[in-house]
mmCIF file of C-alpha atoms in Angstrom:
data_model
loop_
_atom_site.group_PDB
_atom_site.id
_atom_site.type_symbol
_atom_site.label_atom_id
_atom_site.label_comp_id
_atom_site.label_asym_id
_atom_site.label_seq_id
_atom_site.Cartn_x
_atom_site.Cartn_y
_atom_site.Cartn_z
ATOM 1 C CA UNK A 1 77.979 228.850 230.367
ATOM 2 C CA UNK A 2 76.079 225.795 229.634
ATOM 3 C CA UNK A 3 78.918 223.637 228.550
ATOM 4 C CA UNK A 4 82.247 223.291 229.833
ATOM 5 C CA UNK A 5 83.955 222.629 226.586
ATOM 6 C CA UNK A 6 83.533 221.379 222.981
ATOM 7 C CA UNK A 7 83.554 217.408 224.122
ATOM 8 C CA UNK A 8 81.211 217.821 226.673
ATOM 9 C CA UNK A 9 78.916 220.209 224.853
ATOM 10 C CA UNK A 10 78.949 217.588 222.074
ATOM 11 C CA UNK A 11 77.968 214.798 224.400
ATOM 12 C CA UNK A 12 75.341 216.713 225.721
ATOM 13 C CA UNK A 13 73.929 217.374 222.298
ATOM 14 C CA UNK A 14 74.026 213.692 221.239
ATOM 15 C CA UNK A 15 72.307 212.394 224.466
ATOM 16 C CA UNK A 16 69.930 215.191 224.281
ATOM 17 C CA UNK A 17 68.937 214.905 220.438
ATOM 18 C CA UNK A 18 70.059 211.892 219.119
ATOM 19 C CA UNK A 19 66.693 209.916 219.715
ATOM 20 C CA UNK A 20 64.438 212.601 218.332
ATOM 21 C CA UNK A 21 66.699 213.265 215.263
ATOM 22 C CA UNK A 22 66.645 209.612 214.782
ATOM 23 C CA UNK A 23 62.849 209.632 214.298
ATOM 24 C CA UNK A 24 63.168 212.604 212.060
ATOM 25 C CA UNK A 25 65.699 210.656 210.032
ATOM 26 C CA UNK A 26 63.789 207.451 210.185
ATOM 27 C CA UNK A 27 60.816 209.336 208.450
ATOM 28 C CA UNK A 28 62.988 211.214 205.895
ATOM 29 C CA UNK A 29 64.509 207.903 204.962
ATOM 30 C CA UNK A 30 61.902 205.176 206.010
ATOM 31 C CA UNK A 31 64.688 202.858 206.717
ATOM 32 C CA UNK A 32 66.131 202.367 210.407
ATOM 33 C CA UNK A 33 69.463 201.485 209.167
ATOM 34 C CA UNK A 34 69.812 204.511 206.849
ATOM 35 C CA UNK A 35 68.225 206.551 209.639
ATOM 36 C CA UNK A 36 70.951 205.604 212.130
ATOM 37 C CA UNK A 37 73.542 206.422 209.404
ATOM 38 C CA UNK A 38 72.137 209.824 208.655
ATOM 39 C CA UNK A 39 72.157 210.567 212.330
ATOM 40 C CA UNK A 40 75.740 209.456 212.737
ATOM 41 C CA UNK A 41 76.842 211.421 209.908
ATOM 42 C CA UNK A 42 75.055 214.409 210.981
ATOM 43 C CA UNK A 43 76.634 214.369 214.217
ATOM 44 C CA UNK A 44 79.824 213.875 212.822
ATOM 45 C CA UNK A 45 79.366 216.898 210.760
ATOM 46 C CA UNK A 46 78.071 218.755 213.669
ATOM 47 C CA UNK A 47 81.229 218.341 215.589
ATOM 48 C CA UNK A 48 82.927 219.616 212.823
ATOM 49 C CA UNK A 49 81.300 223.017 212.951
ATOM 50 C CA UNK A 50 80.510 223.087 216.806
ATOM 51 C CA UNK A 51 82.101 226.072 216.898
ATOM 52 C CA UNK A 52 79.688 228.023 214.771
ATOM 53 C CA UNK A 53 76.778 227.319 217.048
ATOM 54 C CA UNK A 54 76.983 230.404 219.419
ATOM 55 C CA UNK A 55 73.506 229.903 220.893
ATOM 56 C CA UNK A 56 72.904 226.844 222.667
ATOM 57 C CA UNK A 57 69.125 227.389 222.426
ATOM 58 C CA UNK A 58 69.574 227.151 218.697
ATOM 59 C CA UNK A 59 71.079 223.773 218.963
ATOM 60 C CA UNK A 60 68.074 221.956 218.121
ATOM 61 C CA UNK A 61 67.135 223.548 214.913
ATOM 62 C CA UNK A 62 70.733 223.456 213.762
ATOM 63 C CA UNK A 63 70.790 219.570 214.433
ATOM 64 C CA UNK A 64 67.536 219.162 212.396
ATOM 65 C CA UNK A 65 68.773 221.008 209.403
ATOM 66 C CA UNK A 66 72.011 219.085 209.599
ATOM 67 C CA UNK A 67 70.101 215.820 209.565
ATOM 68 C CA UNK A 68 67.891 217.057 206.784
ATOM 69 C CA UNK A 69 71.027 218.052 204.622
ATOM 70 C CA UNK A 70 72.595 215.010 205.143
ATOM 71 C CA UNK A 71 69.822 213.076 204.129
ATOM 72 C CA UNK A 72 69.526 215.073 200.846
ATOM 73 C CA UNK A 73 73.103 214.520 200.204
ATOM 74 C CA UNK A 74 73.177 210.919 200.819
ATOM 75 C CA UNK A 75 69.950 209.267 200.033
ATOM 76 C CA UNK A 76 67.511 211.383 198.441
ATOM 77 C CA UNK A 77 68.605 210.322 194.900
ATOM 78 C CA UNK A 78 69.415 206.863 195.639
ATOM 79 C CA UNK A 79 66.039 205.522 197.766
ATOM 80 C CA UNK A 80 66.031 201.852 198.507
ATOM 81 C CA UNK A 81 63.116 199.588 198.469
ATOM 82 C CA UNK A 82 61.069 199.810 201.759
ATOM 83 C CA UNK A 83 60.431 196.588 203.216
ATOM 84 C CA UNK A 84 57.016 197.532 204.871
ATOM 85 C CA UNK A 85 57.111 194.350 207.449
ATOM 86 C CA UNK A 86 60.446 195.771 208.771
ATOM 87 C CA UNK A 87 58.899 199.262 209.071
ATOM 88 C CA UNK A 88 56.057 197.690 211.403
ATOM 89 C CA UNK A 89 58.918 196.558 213.489
ATOM 90 C CA UNK A 90 59.987 199.905 213.980
ATOM 91 C CA UNK A 91 56.781 201.320 215.388
ATOM 92 C CA UNK A 92 56.652 202.258 218.822
ATOM 93 C CA UNK A 93 55.076 199.546 220.839
ATOM 94 C CA UNK A 94 51.916 201.456 222.266
ATOM 95 C CA UNK A 95 50.230 198.338 223.081
ATOM 96 C CA UNK A 96 46.613 197.278 222.687
ATOM 97 C CA UNK A 97 44.075 198.665 220.148
ATOM 98 C CA UNK A 98 46.349 201.775 219.881
ATOM 99 C CA UNK A 99 48.861 199.694 217.699
ATOM 100 C CA UNK A 100 46.216 199.234 214.991
ATOM 101 C CA UNK A 101 45.225 202.945 215.038
ATOM 102 C CA UNK A 102 49.007 203.868 214.748
ATOM 103 C CA UNK A 103 49.405 201.472 211.798
ATOM 104 C CA UNK A 104 46.699 203.075 209.928
ATOM 105 C CA UNK A 105 47.736 206.458 210.746
ATOM 106 C CA UNK A 106 51.242 205.688 209.686
ATOM 107 C CA UNK A 107 50.013 204.330 206.261
ATOM 108 C CA UNK A 108 48.418 207.802 206.025
ATOM 109 C CA UNK A 109 51.335 209.432 206.767
ATOM 110 C CA UNK A 110 53.332 207.575 204.387
ATOM 111 C CA UNK A 111 50.927 208.249 201.672
ATOM 112 C CA UNK A 112 51.494 212.021 201.974
ATOM 113 C CA UNK A 113 53.667 213.844 199.585
ATOM 114 C CA UNK A 114 56.986 214.530 200.860
ATOM 115 C CA UNK A 115 56.742 218.134 200.712
ATOM 116 C CA UNK A 116 53.872 217.937 203.007
ATOM 117 C CA UNK A 117 55.057 215.062 205.150
ATOM 118 C CA UNK A 118 58.147 216.938 205.896
ATOM 119 C CA UNK A 119 57.093 220.060 207.743
ATOM 120 C CA UNK A 120 54.597 217.970 209.389
ATOM 121 C CA UNK A 121 57.237 215.899 210.862
ATOM 122 C CA UNK A 122 59.194 218.761 212.070
ATOM 123 C CA UNK A 123 56.216 219.961 213.565
ATOM 124 C CA UNK A 124 54.899 216.906 215.293
ATOM 125 C CA UNK A 125 58.332 215.259 216.134
ATOM 126 C CA UNK A 126 60.394 218.486 216.594
ATOM 127 C CA UNK A 127 57.994 220.742 218.041
ATOM 128 C CA UNK A 128 58.851 223.514 215.471
ATOM 129 C CA UNK A 129 56.474 226.529 214.744
ATOM 130 C CA UNK A 130 55.906 227.434 211.178
ATOM 131 C CA UNK A 131 58.312 230.382 211.073
ATOM 132 C CA UNK A 132 61.118 227.952 212.328
ATOM 133 C CA UNK A 133 60.037 225.192 209.751
ATOM 134 C CA UNK A 134 60.209 227.973 207.208
ATOM 135 C CA UNK A 135 63.860 228.658 208.005
ATOM 136 C CA UNK A 136 64.685 225.321 207.876
ATOM 137 C CA UNK A 137 63.266 224.067 204.870
ATOM 138 C CA UNK A 138 64.059 227.566 203.124
ATOM 139 C CA UNK A 139 60.756 228.498 202.022
ATOM 140 C CA UNK A 140 58.096 231.148 203.381
ATOM 141 C CA UNK A 141 55.805 230.679 206.550
ATOM 142 C CA UNK A 142 52.891 230.908 204.371
ATOM 143 C CA UNK A 143 54.099 228.062 202.341
ATOM 144 C CA UNK A 144 54.603 225.914 205.391
ATOM 145 C CA UNK A 145 51.210 226.739 206.931
ATOM 146 C CA UNK A 146 49.648 225.647 203.373
ATOM 147 C CA UNK A 147 51.456 222.465 203.441
ATOM 148 C CA UNK A 148 50.640 221.688 206.949
ATOM 149 C CA UNK A 149 46.904 222.302 206.346
ATOM 150 C CA UNK A 150 46.687 220.328 203.347
ATOM 151 C CA UNK A 151 48.491 217.595 205.014
ATOM 152 C CA UNK A 152 46.337 217.663 207.943
ATOM 153 C CA UNK A 153 43.172 218.039 205.770
ATOM 154 C CA UNK A 154 44.345 214.651 203.742
ATOM 155 C CA UNK A 155 45.175 212.748 206.914
ATOM 156 C CA UNK A 156 41.584 213.294 208.066
ATOM 157 C CA UNK A 157 40.456 211.168 205.652
ATOM 158 C CA UNK A 158 41.746 208.120 206.829
ATOM 159 C CA UNK A 159 39.996 205.996 209.521
ATOM 160 C CA UNK A 160 42.240 206.954 212.523
ATOM 161 C CA UNK A 161 40.653 210.447 212.561
ATOM 162 C CA UNK A 162 37.421 208.953 212.875
ATOM 163 C CA UNK A 163 38.730 207.344 216.345
ATOM 164 C CA UNK A 164 40.365 210.363 217.193
ATOM 165 C CA UNK A 165 37.030 212.211 216.839
ATOM 166 C CA UNK A 166 35.254 209.517 218.766
ATOM 167 C CA UNK A 167 37.684 209.874 221.816
ATOM 168 C CA UNK A 168 37.941 213.440 222.044
ATOM 169 C CA UNK A 169 33.849 213.598 221.683
ATOM 170 C CA UNK A 170 33.594 211.764 224.889
ATOM 171 C CA UNK B 1 38.529 236.473 213.036
ATOM 172 C CA UNK B 2 36.157 234.506 210.796
ATOM 173 C CA UNK B 3 35.777 230.650 210.629
ATOM 174 C CA UNK B 4 37.941 230.513 207.644
ATOM 175 C CA UNK B 5 40.905 231.797 209.077
ATOM 176 C CA UNK B 6 40.583 229.967 212.359
ATOM 177 C CA UNK B 7 40.604 226.922 210.366
ATOM 178 C CA UNK B 8 43.765 228.191 208.275
ATOM 179 C CA UNK B 9 45.799 228.716 211.582
ATOM 180 C CA UNK B 10 44.676 225.680 213.593
ATOM 181 C CA UNK B 11 45.241 223.337 210.587
ATOM 182 C CA UNK B 12 48.661 224.682 210.279
ATOM 183 C CA UNK B 13 49.847 224.333 213.723
ATOM 184 C CA UNK B 14 46.929 223.267 216.299
ATOM 185 C CA UNK B 15 49.214 224.022 219.322
ATOM 186 C CA UNK B 16 49.422 227.640 218.653
ATOM 187 C CA UNK B 17 46.337 228.991 219.738
ATOM 188 C CA UNK B 18 46.268 232.927 219.722
ATOM 189 C CA UNK B 19 43.793 234.878 221.912
ATOM 190 C CA UNK B 20 41.986 235.667 218.911
ATOM 191 C CA UNK B 21 41.377 232.122 218.120
ATOM 192 C CA UNK B 22 40.162 231.517 221.556
ATOM 193 C CA UNK B 23 37.624 234.547 221.085
ATOM 194 C CA UNK B 24 36.433 232.945 218.087
ATOM 195 C CA UNK B 25 36.077 229.468 219.610
ATOM 196 C CA UNK B 26 33.848 230.988 222.337
ATOM 197 C CA UNK B 27 31.457 232.440 219.709
ATOM 198 C CA UNK B 28 31.575 229.468 217.163
ATOM 199 C CA UNK B 29 30.527 225.954 218.393
ATOM 200 C CA UNK B 30 31.674 224.250 214.867
ATOM 201 C CA UNK B 31 34.951 225.903 215.329
ATOM 202 C CA UNK B 32 35.395 224.747 219.035
ATOM 203 C CA UNK B 33 34.261 221.258 217.972
ATOM 204 C CA UNK B 34 36.886 221.122 215.478
ATOM 205 C CA UNK B 35 39.511 222.312 217.821
ATOM 206 C CA UNK B 36 38.919 219.371 220.358
ATOM 207 C CA UNK B 37 38.776 217.101 217.375
ATOM 208 C CA UNK B 38 42.219 218.289 216.357
ATOM 209 C CA UNK B 39 43.573 217.495 219.959
ATOM 210 C CA UNK B 40 42.891 213.792 219.643
ATOM 211 C CA UNK B 41 43.954 213.805 216.028
ATOM 212 C CA UNK B 42 47.462 215.467 216.669
ATOM 213 C CA UNK B 43 47.923 212.905 219.569
ATOM 214 C CA UNK B 44 47.366 210.028 217.078
ATOM 215 C CA UNK B 45 49.700 211.484 214.421
ATOM 216 C CA UNK B 46 52.591 211.775 217.007
ATOM 217 C CA UNK B 47 52.070 208.343 218.136
ATOM 218 C CA UNK B 48 52.047 207.089 214.598
ATOM 219 C CA UNK B 49 55.259 209.094 213.755
ATOM 220 C CA UNK B 50 57.277 207.939 216.902
ATOM 221 C CA UNK B 51 59.712 205.346 215.418
ATOM 222 C CA UNK B 52 61.091 203.146 217.920
ATOM 223 C CA UNK B 53 64.820 204.132 218.556
ATOM 224 C CA UNK B 54 67.357 201.933 218.544
ATOM 225 C CA UNK B 55 69.024 200.908 221.845
ATOM 226 C CA UNK B 56 72.076 202.804 222.853
ATOM 227 C CA UNK B 57 72.146 205.173 219.846
ATOM 228 C CA UNK B 58 73.891 207.815 221.781
ATOM 229 C CA UNK B 59 76.518 205.508 222.807
ATOM 230 C CA UNK B 60 77.238 204.445 219.413
ATOM 231 C CA UNK B 61 77.491 207.886 218.203
ATOM 232 C CA UNK B 62 79.743 208.719 220.800
ATOM 233 C CA UNK B 63 81.716 205.743 220.024
ATOM 234 C CA UNK B 64 82.142 206.484 216.395
ATOM 235 C CA UNK B 65 82.968 209.878 217.236
ATOM 236 C CA UNK B 66 86.028 208.808 219.381
ATOM 237 C CA UNK B 67 87.117 206.615 216.524
ATOM 238 C CA UNK B 68 86.845 209.721 213.850
ATOM 239 C CA UNK B 69 88.835 211.923 216.106
ATOM 240 C CA UNK B 70 92.012 210.660 214.661
ATOM 241 C CA UNK B 71 95.272 212.221 216.041
ATOM 242 C CA UNK B 72 96.529 212.622 212.076
ATOM 243 C CA UNK B 73 93.605 214.571 211.383
ATOM 244 C CA UNK B 74 94.787 217.482 213.698
ATOM 245 C CA UNK B 75 98.169 217.532 211.868
ATOM 246 C CA UNK B 76 101.616 216.612 213.184
ATOM 247 C CA UNK B 77 101.554 218.858 216.289
ATOM 248 C CA UNK B 78 98.454 217.142 217.951
ATOM 249 C CA UNK B 79 99.635 213.893 216.624
ATOM 250 C CA UNK B 80 102.827 214.358 218.711
ATOM 251 C CA UNK B 81 100.896 214.976 221.815
ATOM 252 C CA UNK B 82 98.559 212.133 221.329
ATOM 253 C CA UNK B 83 101.426 210.015 220.816
ATOM 254 C CA UNK B 84 103.014 211.039 224.103
ATOM 255 C CA UNK B 85 99.412 210.765 225.917
ATOM 256 C CA UNK B 86 99.352 207.058 224.834
ATOM 257 C CA UNK B 87 102.682 206.328 225.761
ATOM 258 C CA UNK B 88 101.946 207.887 229.109
ATOM 259 C CA UNK B 89 98.739 205.733 229.331
ATOM 260 C CA UNK B 90 101.082 202.806 228.344
ATOM 261 C CA UNK B 91 103.386 203.493 231.301
ATOM 262 C CA UNK B 92 100.437 203.903 233.462
ATOM 263 C CA UNK B 93 99.299 200.278 232.340
ATOM 264 C CA UNK B 94 102.795 198.758 232.852
ATOM 265 C CA UNK B 95 102.623 199.764 236.594
ATOM 266 C CA UNK B 96 98.962 198.833 237.140
ATOM 267 C CA UNK B 97 98.271 195.809 235.113
ATOM 268 C CA UNK B 98 99.100 192.218 236.055
ATOM 269 C CA UNK B 99 97.944 190.009 233.432
ATOM 270 C CA UNK B 100 100.952 187.933 232.953
ATOM 271 C CA UNK B 101 101.214 184.231 233.587
ATOM 272 C CA UNK B 102 103.787 183.599 236.170
ATOM 273 C CA UNK B 103 107.255 184.380 235.247
ATOM 274 C CA UNK B 104 106.335 186.222 232.101
ATOM 275 C CA UNK B 105 107.128 190.016 231.606
ATOM 276 C CA UNK B 106 104.288 191.767 229.982
ATOM 277 C CA UNK B 107 105.204 194.317 227.128
ATOM 278 C CA UNK B 108 103.723 197.720 227.334
ATOM 279 C CA UNK B 109 104.032 199.416 223.805
ATOM 280 C CA UNK B 110 102.160 201.993 221.723
ATOM 281 C CA UNK B 111 100.542 201.282 218.658
ATOM 282 C CA UNK B 112 103.205 202.972 216.747
ATOM 283 C CA UNK B 113 106.029 200.420 218.087
ATOM 284 C CA UNK B 114 103.886 197.584 217.027
ATOM 285 C CA UNK B 115 102.678 198.544 213.572
ATOM 286 C CA UNK B 116 98.945 198.550 212.308
ATOM 287 C CA UNK B 117 99.180 194.586 211.493
ATOM 288 C CA UNK B 118 99.731 193.585 215.085
ATOM 289 C CA UNK B 119 96.305 191.664 216.214
ATOM 290 C CA UNK B 120 95.748 193.971 219.289
ATOM 291 C CA UNK B 121 96.253 197.432 217.036
ATOM 292 C CA UNK B 122 94.321 195.648 214.577
ATOM 293 C CA UNK B 123 91.619 194.628 217.045
ATOM 294 C CA UNK B 124 91.213 198.168 218.264
ATOM 295 C CA UNK B 125 90.848 199.566 214.767
ATOM 296 C CA UNK B 126 88.261 196.757 213.897
ATOM 297 C CA UNK B 127 86.266 197.535 217.079
ATOM 298 C CA UNK B 128 86.223 201.164 216.424
ATOM 299 C CA UNK B 129 85.397 201.186 212.800
ATOM 300 C CA UNK B 130 83.040 198.243 212.601
ATOM 301 C CA UNK B 131 81.321 197.453 216.029
ATOM 302 C CA UNK B 132 78.682 200.428 215.815
ATOM 303 C CA UNK B 133 77.593 198.959 212.705
ATOM 304 C CA UNK B 134 77.768 195.222 214.182
ATOM 305 C CA UNK B 135 75.923 196.197 217.198
ATOM 306 C CA UNK B 136 72.827 196.869 215.260
ATOM 307 C CA UNK B 137 72.641 193.072 214.361
ATOM 308 C CA UNK B 138 72.493 192.400 218.044
ATOM 309 C CA UNK B 139 73.432 188.556 218.800
ATOM 310 C CA UNK B 140 74.021 187.277 215.358
ATOM 311 C CA UNK B 141 76.676 184.360 215.897
ATOM 312 C CA UNK B 142 76.266 180.743 217.093
ATOM 313 C CA UNK B 143 76.311 180.252 220.801
ATOM 314 C CA UNK B 144 77.523 176.618 220.403
ATOM 315 C CA UNK B 145 80.728 177.907 218.700
ATOM 316 C CA UNK B 146 81.553 180.235 221.266
ATOM 317 C CA UNK B 147 81.015 177.777 223.989
ATOM 318 C CA UNK B 148 83.285 175.341 222.148
ATOM 319 C CA UNK B 149 85.906 178.282 221.622
ATOM 320 C CA UNK B 150 85.641 179.040 225.568
ATOM 321 C CA UNK B 151 86.217 175.287 226.390
ATOM 322 C CA UNK B 152 89.184 174.955 224.189
ATOM 323 C CA UNK B 153 90.812 178.038 225.761
ATOM 324 C CA UNK B 154 89.749 177.380 229.304
ATOM 325 C CA UNK B 155 88.255 180.754 229.585
ATOM 326 C CA UNK B 156 85.133 181.526 231.102
ATOM 327 C CA UNK B 157 82.116 184.201 230.274
ATOM 328 C CA UNK B 158 80.552 185.754 233.235
ATOM 329 C CA UNK B 159 77.058 184.641 233.865
ATOM 330 C CA UNK B 160 75.703 187.145 236.317
ATOM 331 C CA UNK B 161 74.598 190.755 234.818
ATOM 332 C CA UNK B 162 76.443 190.402 231.883
ATOM 333 C CA UNK B 163 74.801 190.685 228.481
ATOM 334 C CA UNK B 164 76.329 189.606 225.274
ATOM 335 C CA UNK B 165 75.494 192.333 222.734
ATOM 336 C CA UNK B 166 77.090 190.978 219.812
ATOM 337 C CA UNK B 167 78.497 187.497 218.840
ATOM 338 C CA UNK B 168 80.365 186.994 215.691
ATOM 339 C CA UNK B 169 83.713 186.202 213.894
ATOM 340 C CA UNK B 170 86.130 188.852 212.978
ATOM 341 C CA UNK B 171 89.638 188.773 211.405
ATOM 342 C CA UNK B 172 92.806 188.489 213.345
ATOM 343 C CA UNK B 173 95.960 189.456 211.525
ATOM 344 C CA UNK B 174 97.880 188.274 209.330
ATOM 345 C CA UNK B 175 95.234 185.494 208.364
ATOM 346 C CA UNK B 176 93.261 184.151 211.066
ATOM 347 C CA UNK B 177 89.815 184.674 212.709
ATOM 348 C CA UNK B 178 88.685 184.938 216.242
ATOM 349 C CA UNK B 179 85.077 184.990 217.849
ATOM 350 C CA UNK B 180 84.230 188.480 218.577
ATOM 351 C CA UNK B 181 82.017 188.945 221.465
ATOM 352 C CA UNK B 182 80.824 192.469 222.837
ATOM 353 C CA UNK B 183 80.220 192.014 226.610
ATOM 354 C CA UNK B 184 78.110 194.691 228.525
ATOM 355 C CA UNK B 185 78.114 194.542 232.226
ATOM 356 C CA UNK B 186 77.309 197.099 234.897
ATOM 357 C CA UNK B 187 80.736 198.212 235.161
ATOM 358 C CA UNK B 188 81.093 198.634 231.470
ATOM 359 C CA UNK B 189 81.558 197.349 228.096
ATOM 360 C CA UNK B 190 84.335 195.458 226.318
ATOM 361 C CA UNK B 191 85.131 193.468 223.182
ATOM 362 C CA UNK B 192 86.427 190.010 223.567
ATOM 363 C CA UNK B 193 88.309 188.215 220.747
ATOM 364 C CA UNK B 194 89.004 184.509 221.378
ATOM 365 C CA UNK B 195 91.407 183.088 219.347
ATOM 366 C CA UNK B 196 91.503 179.016 219.327
ATOM 367 C CA UNK B 197 94.485 178.377 216.828
ATOM 368 C CA UNK B 198 96.963 180.517 217.810
ATOM 369 C CA UNK B 199 98.899 181.012 221.096
ATOM 370 C CA UNK B 200 100.560 184.266 221.485
ATOM 371 C CA UNK B 201 104.237 184.228 222.961
ATOM 372 C CA UNK B 202 103.704 186.829 225.358
ATOM 373 C CA UNK B 203 101.160 189.705 226.762
ATOM 374 C CA UNK B 204 100.917 192.742 225.322
ATOM 375 C CA UNK B 205 99.009 195.853 226.259
ATOM 376 C CA UNK B 206 98.611 198.669 223.756
ATOM 377 C CA UNK B 207 97.085 201.981 223.868
ATOM 378 C CA UNK B 208 95.722 203.598 220.754
ATOM 379 C CA UNK B 209 93.087 205.883 219.679
ATOM 380 C CA UNK B 210 91.676 206.257 223.355
ATOM 381 C CA UNK B 211 91.422 202.639 223.794
ATOM 382 C CA UNK B 212 93.301 199.886 225.403
ATOM 383 C CA UNK B 213 93.896 196.358 224.199
ATOM 384 C CA UNK B 214 95.236 193.321 225.992
ATOM 385 C CA UNK B 215 96.681 190.554 223.813
ATOM 386 C CA UNK B 216 97.566 187.463 225.662
ATOM 387 C CA UNK B 217 97.946 183.606 225.878
ATOM 388 C CA UNK B 218 95.431 182.178 227.768
ATOM 389 C CA UNK B 219 96.634 180.788 231.237
ATOM 390 C CA UNK B 220 95.973 177.326 230.030
ATOM 391 C CA UNK B 221 98.459 178.017 226.923
ATOM 392 C CA UNK B 222 95.700 176.720 224.382
ATOM 393 C CA UNK B 223 94.841 179.779 222.399
ATOM 394 C CA UNK B 224 94.955 183.480 222.877
ATOM 395 C CA UNK B 225 92.495 186.636 223.764
ATOM 396 C CA UNK B 226 92.380 190.221 222.909
ATOM 397 C CA UNK B 227 90.324 192.273 225.168
ATOM 398 C CA UNK B 228 89.480 196.076 223.912
ATOM 399 C CA UNK B 229 87.930 198.547 226.303
ATOM 400 C CA UNK B 230 88.096 202.160 227.076
ATOM 401 C CA UNK B 231 89.434 202.326 230.392
ATOM 402 C CA UNK B 232 91.953 200.430 232.216
ATOM 403 C CA UNK B 233 89.515 199.564 235.183
ATOM 404 C CA UNK B 234 87.217 197.795 232.743
ATOM 405 C CA UNK B 235 90.152 196.081 231.298
ATOM 406 C CA UNK B 236 91.244 194.889 234.528
ATOM 407 C CA UNK B 237 87.728 193.759 235.648
ATOM 408 C CA UNK B 238 86.968 191.654 232.301
ATOM 409 C CA UNK B 239 90.405 190.252 232.522
ATOM 410 C CA UNK B 240 89.858 189.282 236.234
ATOM 411 C CA UNK B 241 86.239 187.296 235.416
ATOM 412 C CA UNK B 242 87.555 185.826 232.241
ATOM 413 C CA UNK B 243 90.602 184.142 233.371
#
């Protein structure tokens, strides 16, 4: 048995996944305060239905789905104005020239249509494959593959891609 | 596999490279080059997508979780057990704490006995319900005001290995206000409420909602303090370094 009881199981989930769920929620809401609220609420809901989680290996996708639904429930219809200067503060501090690459790539990610960006974030941040993403966003695997392909093709038009190409061509 | 199929698959998920894709890469220089390019490209996407996670996020989630788990939500039966547990904690506190000025008897009670408007009980509720949000703001108050309050009350803040995670004002029932300081040390976190315009008559220790609060007059009898922590040990250590 991985967890001794409900409380320790919950605490393990919070410590294991809160950071990556926050990053996912951040890209859903594009606001750090809303992202934290979403994650807080998602874990509150997770606690209530924790007994339904039979397979510990499914915990990650289960939590991502809760976050996604929580975002839809709370914020999808009341988007706030995004303060772009604040968003720059929320970038991971990669240091040096990379920060500029990340800024350009970030702009590119923001410019993607939401139905392209969301599966991309699930794959990049959550590490899910196309089938898992399809289950989570309730669509077909083929549709997810199409969206992911189009997302990457769109991102290739941005300058960050050129830099990535130079690095890998060395 | 042809180039079209290879590209369809690799753009959908560059990490999932099947044997058929590997064989195609060996035969097609263009697709092999594309595959290499996408490796760096994926790293750039991941880097750009990685937002900075707020400090102590997991701790705030767990703190809020504690506050959400109200006894009344579990009905009368569980509420009764929770009340009994609080009482046991209170009794344990009575035996172990020695916060009292000389000659004064500490009163150890449950929240139900004092009522929700008592400063100690209200402070526990305030800490549990508001602190997770307030902590996001970090140090937001005026340090000069805090220092003035400390001087008035004769208290001292620990200087070594102590972080002030939040500084601000908070309400103190019935209509007062206190300096709200969240202190983090190596041995734990505590919320301190400094009240300069009111001196409690006696020391009270309350156990409620899995937290403990001490409300006491300062030793100088100029003002009062309320300390909230999640364990008796933490409460005792903070009291020892403040007084």
